[in-house]
Coordinates of C-alpha atoms in Angstrom, one line a residue:
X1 CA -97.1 250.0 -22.9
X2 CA -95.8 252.6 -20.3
X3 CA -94.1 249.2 -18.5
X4 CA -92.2 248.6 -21.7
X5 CA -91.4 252.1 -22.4
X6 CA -89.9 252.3 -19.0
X7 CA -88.2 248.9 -19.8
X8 CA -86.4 250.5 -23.3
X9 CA -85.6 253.3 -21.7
X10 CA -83.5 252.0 -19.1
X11 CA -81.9 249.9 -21.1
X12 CA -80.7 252.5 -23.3
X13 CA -79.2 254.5 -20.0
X14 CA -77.1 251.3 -19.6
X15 CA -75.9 251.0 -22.9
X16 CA -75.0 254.5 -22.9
X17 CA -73.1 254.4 -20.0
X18 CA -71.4 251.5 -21.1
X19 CA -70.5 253.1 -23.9
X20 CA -69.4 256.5 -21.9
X21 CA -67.0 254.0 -19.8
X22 CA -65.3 252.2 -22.9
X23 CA -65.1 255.8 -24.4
X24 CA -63.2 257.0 -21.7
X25 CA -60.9 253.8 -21.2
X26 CA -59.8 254.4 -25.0
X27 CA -59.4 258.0 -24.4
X28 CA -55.7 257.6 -25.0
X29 CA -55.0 258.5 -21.2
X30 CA -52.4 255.6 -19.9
X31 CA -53.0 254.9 -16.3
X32 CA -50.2 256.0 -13.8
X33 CA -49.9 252.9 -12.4
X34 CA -48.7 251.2 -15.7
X35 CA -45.2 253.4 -14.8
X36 CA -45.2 252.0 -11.5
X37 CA -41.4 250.8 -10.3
X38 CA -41.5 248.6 -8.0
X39 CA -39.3 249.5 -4.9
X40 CA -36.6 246.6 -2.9
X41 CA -37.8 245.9 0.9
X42 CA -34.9 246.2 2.8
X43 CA -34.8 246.0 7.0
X44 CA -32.7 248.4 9.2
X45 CA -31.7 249.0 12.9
X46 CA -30.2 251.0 15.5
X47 CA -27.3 248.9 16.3
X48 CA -25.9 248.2 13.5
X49 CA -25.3 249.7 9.6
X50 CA -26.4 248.1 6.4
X51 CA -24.0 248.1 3.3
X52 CA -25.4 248.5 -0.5
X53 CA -23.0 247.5 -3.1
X54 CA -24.0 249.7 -6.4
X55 CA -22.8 248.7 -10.0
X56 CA -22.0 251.6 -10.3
X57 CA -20.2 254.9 -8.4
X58 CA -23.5 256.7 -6.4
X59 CA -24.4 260.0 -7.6
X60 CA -27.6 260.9 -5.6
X61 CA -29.4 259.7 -2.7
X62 CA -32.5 260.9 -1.3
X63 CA -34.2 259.8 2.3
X64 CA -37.9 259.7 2.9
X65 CA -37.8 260.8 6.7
X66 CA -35.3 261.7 9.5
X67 CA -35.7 258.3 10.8
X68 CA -32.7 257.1 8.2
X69 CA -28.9 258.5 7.9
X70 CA -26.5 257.5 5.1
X71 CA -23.9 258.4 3.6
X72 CA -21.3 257.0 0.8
X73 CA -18.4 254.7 2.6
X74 CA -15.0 256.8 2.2
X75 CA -13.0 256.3 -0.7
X76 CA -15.4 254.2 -2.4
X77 CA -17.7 255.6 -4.8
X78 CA -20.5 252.5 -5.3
X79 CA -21.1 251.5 -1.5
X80 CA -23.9 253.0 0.6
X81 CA -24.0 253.0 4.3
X82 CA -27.4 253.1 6.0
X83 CA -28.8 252.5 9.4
X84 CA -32.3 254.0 11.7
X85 CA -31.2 257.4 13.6
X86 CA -33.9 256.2 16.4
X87 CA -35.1 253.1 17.9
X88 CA -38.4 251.2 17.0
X89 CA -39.9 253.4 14.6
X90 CA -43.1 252.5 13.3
X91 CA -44.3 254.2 10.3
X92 CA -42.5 252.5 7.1
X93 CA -40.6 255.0 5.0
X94 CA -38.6 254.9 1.9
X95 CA -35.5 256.2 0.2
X96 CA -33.9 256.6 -3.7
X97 CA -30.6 256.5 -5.5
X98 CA -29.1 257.5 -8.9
X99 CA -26.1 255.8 -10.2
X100 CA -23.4 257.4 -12.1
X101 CA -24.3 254.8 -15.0
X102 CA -27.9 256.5 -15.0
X103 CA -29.8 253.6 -13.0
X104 CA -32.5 254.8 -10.4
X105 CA -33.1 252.9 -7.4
X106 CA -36.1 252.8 -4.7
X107 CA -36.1 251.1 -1.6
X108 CA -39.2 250.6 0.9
X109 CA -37.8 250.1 4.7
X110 CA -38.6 248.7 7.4
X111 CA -37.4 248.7 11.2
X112 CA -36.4 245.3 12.6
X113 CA -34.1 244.9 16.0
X114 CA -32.7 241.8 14.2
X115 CA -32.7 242.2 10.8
X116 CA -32.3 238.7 8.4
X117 CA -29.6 240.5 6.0
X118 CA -27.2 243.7 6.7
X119 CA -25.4 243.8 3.2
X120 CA -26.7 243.5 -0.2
X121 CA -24.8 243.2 -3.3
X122 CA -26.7 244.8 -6.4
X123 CA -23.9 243.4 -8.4
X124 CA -25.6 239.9 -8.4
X125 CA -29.0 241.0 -9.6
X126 CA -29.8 239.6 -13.4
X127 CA -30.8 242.2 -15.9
X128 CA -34.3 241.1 -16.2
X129 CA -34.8 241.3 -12.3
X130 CA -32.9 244.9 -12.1
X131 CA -35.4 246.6 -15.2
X132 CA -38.4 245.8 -12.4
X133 CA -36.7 247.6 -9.8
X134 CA -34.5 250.3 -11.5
X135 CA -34.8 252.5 -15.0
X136 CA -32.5 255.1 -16.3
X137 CA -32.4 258.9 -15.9
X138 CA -30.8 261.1 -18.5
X139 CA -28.0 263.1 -16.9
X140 CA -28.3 266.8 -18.2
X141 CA -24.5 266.5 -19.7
X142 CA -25.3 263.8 -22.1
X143 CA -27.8 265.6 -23.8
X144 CA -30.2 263.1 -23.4
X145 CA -28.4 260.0 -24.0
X146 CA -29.2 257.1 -22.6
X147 CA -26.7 257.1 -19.5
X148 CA -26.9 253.4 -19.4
X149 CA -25.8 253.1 -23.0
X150 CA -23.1 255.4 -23.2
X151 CA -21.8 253.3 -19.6
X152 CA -21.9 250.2 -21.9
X153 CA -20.5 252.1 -25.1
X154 CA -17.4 252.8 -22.5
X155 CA -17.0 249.8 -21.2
X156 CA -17.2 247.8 -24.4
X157 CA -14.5 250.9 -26.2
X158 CA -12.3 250.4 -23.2
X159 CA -12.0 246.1 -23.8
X160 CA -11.1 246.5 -27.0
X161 CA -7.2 245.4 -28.2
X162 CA -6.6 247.1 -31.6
X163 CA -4.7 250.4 -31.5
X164 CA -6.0 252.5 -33.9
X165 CA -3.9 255.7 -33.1
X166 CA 0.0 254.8 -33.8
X167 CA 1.5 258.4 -33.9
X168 CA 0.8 260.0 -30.7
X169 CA 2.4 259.9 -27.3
X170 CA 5.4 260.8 -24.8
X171 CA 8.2 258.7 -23.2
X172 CA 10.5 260.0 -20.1
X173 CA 11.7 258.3 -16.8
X174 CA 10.5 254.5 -17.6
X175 CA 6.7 255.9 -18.3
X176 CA 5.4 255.8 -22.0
X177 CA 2.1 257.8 -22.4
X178 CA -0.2 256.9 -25.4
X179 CA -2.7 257.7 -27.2
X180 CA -4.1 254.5 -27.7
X181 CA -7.7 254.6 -29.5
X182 CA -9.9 258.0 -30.3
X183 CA -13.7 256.9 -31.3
X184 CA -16.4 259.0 -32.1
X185 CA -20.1 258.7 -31.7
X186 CA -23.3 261.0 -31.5
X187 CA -21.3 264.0 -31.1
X188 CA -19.1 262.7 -28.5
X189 CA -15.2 261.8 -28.3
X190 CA -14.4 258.3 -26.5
X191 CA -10.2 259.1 -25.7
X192 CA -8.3 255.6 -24.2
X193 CA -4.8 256.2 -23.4
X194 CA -2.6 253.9 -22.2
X195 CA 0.3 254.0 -20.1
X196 CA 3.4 251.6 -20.1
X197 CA 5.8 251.3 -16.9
X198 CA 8.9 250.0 -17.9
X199 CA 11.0 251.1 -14.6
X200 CA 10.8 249.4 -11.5
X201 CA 8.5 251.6 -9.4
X202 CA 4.4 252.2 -9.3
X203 CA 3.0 255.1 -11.4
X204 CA 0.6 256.3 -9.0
X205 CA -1.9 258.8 -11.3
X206 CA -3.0 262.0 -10.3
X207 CA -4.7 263.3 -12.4
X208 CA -5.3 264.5 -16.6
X209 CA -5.9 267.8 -17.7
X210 CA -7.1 268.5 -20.9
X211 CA -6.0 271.9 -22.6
X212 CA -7.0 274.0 -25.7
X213 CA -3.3 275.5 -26.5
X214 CA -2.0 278.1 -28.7
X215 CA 0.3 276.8 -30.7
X216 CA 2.1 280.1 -31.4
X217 CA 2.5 281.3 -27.8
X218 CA 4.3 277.9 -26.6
X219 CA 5.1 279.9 -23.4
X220 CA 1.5 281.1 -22.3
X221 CA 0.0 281.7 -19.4
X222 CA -3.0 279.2 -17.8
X223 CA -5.1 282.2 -18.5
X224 CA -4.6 281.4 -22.2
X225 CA -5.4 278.2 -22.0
X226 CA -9.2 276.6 -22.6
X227 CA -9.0 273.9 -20.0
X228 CA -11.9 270.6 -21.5
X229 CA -13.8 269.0 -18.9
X230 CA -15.0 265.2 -19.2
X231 CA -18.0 263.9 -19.1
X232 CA -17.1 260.9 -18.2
X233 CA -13.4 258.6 -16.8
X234 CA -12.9 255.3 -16.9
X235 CA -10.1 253.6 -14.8
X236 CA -10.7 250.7 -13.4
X237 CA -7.1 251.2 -11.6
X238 CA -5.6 254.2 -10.8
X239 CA -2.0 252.8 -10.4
X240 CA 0.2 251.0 -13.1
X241 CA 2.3 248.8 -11.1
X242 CA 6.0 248.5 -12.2
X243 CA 7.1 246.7 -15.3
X244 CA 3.4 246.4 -16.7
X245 CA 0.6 248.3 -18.5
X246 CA -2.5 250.0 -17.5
X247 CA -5.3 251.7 -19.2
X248 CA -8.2 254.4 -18.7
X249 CA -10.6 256.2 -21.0
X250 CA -12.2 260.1 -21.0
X251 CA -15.5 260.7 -22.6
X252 CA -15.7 264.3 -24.1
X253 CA -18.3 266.3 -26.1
X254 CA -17.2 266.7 -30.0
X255 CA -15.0 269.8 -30.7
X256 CA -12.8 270.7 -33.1
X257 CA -9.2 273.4 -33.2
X258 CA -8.7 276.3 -35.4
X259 CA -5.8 276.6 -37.4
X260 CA -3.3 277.8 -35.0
X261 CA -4.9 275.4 -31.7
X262 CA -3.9 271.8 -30.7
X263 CA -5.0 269.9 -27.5
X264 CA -2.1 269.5 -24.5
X265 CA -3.0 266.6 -22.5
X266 CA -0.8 266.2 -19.4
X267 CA -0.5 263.2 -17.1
X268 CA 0.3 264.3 -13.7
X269 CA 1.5 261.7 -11.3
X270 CA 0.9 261.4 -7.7
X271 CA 3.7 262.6 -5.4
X272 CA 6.3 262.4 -7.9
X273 CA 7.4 264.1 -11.2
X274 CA 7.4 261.5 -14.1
X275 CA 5.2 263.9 -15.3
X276 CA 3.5 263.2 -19.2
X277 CA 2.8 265.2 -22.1
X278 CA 0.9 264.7 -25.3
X279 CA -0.5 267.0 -27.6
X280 CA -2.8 266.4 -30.6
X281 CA -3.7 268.4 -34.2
X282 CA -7.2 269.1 -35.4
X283 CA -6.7 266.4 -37.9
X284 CA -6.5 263.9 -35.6
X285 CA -9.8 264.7 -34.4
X286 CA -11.4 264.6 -37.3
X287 CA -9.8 261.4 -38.1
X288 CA -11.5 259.9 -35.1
X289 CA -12.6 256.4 -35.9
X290 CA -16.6 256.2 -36.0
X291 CA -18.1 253.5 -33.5
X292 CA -20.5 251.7 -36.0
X293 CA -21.6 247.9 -35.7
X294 CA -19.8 247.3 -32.1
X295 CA -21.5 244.4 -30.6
X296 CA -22.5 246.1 -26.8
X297 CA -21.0 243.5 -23.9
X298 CA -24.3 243.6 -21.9
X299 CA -23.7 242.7 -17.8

């Protein structure tokens, strides 16, 4: 009797500690390792420097250990250089980067005297490959948009043909400045100009200011000016070769004027004075046309 009491009573522990462990694996508590991204394996040396090309301009990088230096290549934004700081080191080590369109990458490395490959194109990876590897961050000044989907919202504004602002822009010196498009969506402005070089030299862009203007006090003072800042640019080319067109889009957070405001937007060129001006009313940003059922053009 004892012998079978002993039996039961064993029994019972196990059931009851197989019921503690299922318990505790349906506790609601998801496992770190479900949120594990996987990093690239990459080689480096000392003798020579490995190129990454980025889809998009690089915003961030962080290195694991003082056995790595990189830095950006000069004058363009989406290519990282990257090579050992000492000979033969052992002990693997790792390091991360952030892409202005919101993608975070992680890369294991390795040393290697000879390494099999010394540039890598990120441009070629599919999208189903590149969600193992990389997710998004939310950059503080989208409000916590989806970086990756506003890069797409951007791209996919910026390809489209129809003009849907016919009122608005400046013409001097063989340079036409337009306001091509103005789109609005979750409390952001999408602006694509476009400019139109019908003389016989380059218009070389400098930059675009944005300003919140009296319209009363025409001769102000910078002081009294409310200069906007982007969130985001566009421009895939940052010279409009003669006798031909070119395009580039700002992304803006949402604001309206008061009675008495407008918006000057000047287009400053680069070493020369072909200078442009526009200026828009409150009603035309109201009248901003609301992105709604546009088909995203995925990479």
């Amino acid at each position: 009797m004892k012998i079978r009491f002993n039996i039961f009573f064993s029994v019972l522990l196990i059931l009851f500690g197989i019921y503690r462990l299922a318990a505790q694996e349906n506790s609601g508590f998801a496992s770190l390792s479900e949120a594990k991204l996987e990093p690239y394996k990459m080689e480096v040396t000392y003798n020579k420097t490995t190129h990454l090309l980025f889809p998009s301009p690089i915003r961030y990088v962080d290195l694991g250990s003082e056995n790595l230096i990189a830095n950006k290549a000069e004058d363009v934004a989406n290519v990282l250089r990257i090579k050992s700081s000492v000979r033969d080191f052992e002990e693997e080590t790792n390091f991360s980067v952030i892409t202005e369109d919101g993608k975070f990458y992680n890369f294991d490395v390795f040393y290697s005297s000879y390494p099999d490959t010394l540039n890598y194109d990120l441009l070629k990876l599919q999208r189903n490959q590149e969600k193992e590897y990389s997710t998004d961050v939310l950059f503080e000044e989208l409000k916590g948009e989806s970086s990756s989907l506003t890069e797409l919202l951007i791209t996919t504004l910026y390809q489209l043909p129809k003009r849907t602002v016919k009122h608005i822009g400046s013409k001097s010196f063989g340079i036409q400045f337009l306001l091509k498009s103005l789109y609005v969506h979750e409390g952001k402005f999408y602006f694509i100009f476009q400019i139109k070089n019908k003389s016989n030299v380059s218009f070389d862009i400098d930059f675009v200011t944005f300003k919140i203007a009296d319209k009363k006090n025409l001769k102000r003072t910078v002081v009294q000016d409310k200069v906007l800042s982007p969130l985001r640019t566009y421009s895939p080319n940052s010279t409009v070769n003669y006798q031909s067109d070119g395009e580039f889009l700002y992304l803006m957070d949402q604001f309206t004027l008061l009675e008495d405001q407008m918006v000057e937007i000047e287009l400053m060129e680069k070493d020369g004075g072909r200078h442009q001006k526009i200026q828009i009313e409150n009603s035309d940003l109201i009248s901003a046309k609301v992105v709604n059922d546009i088909q995203l053009k995925l990479k």
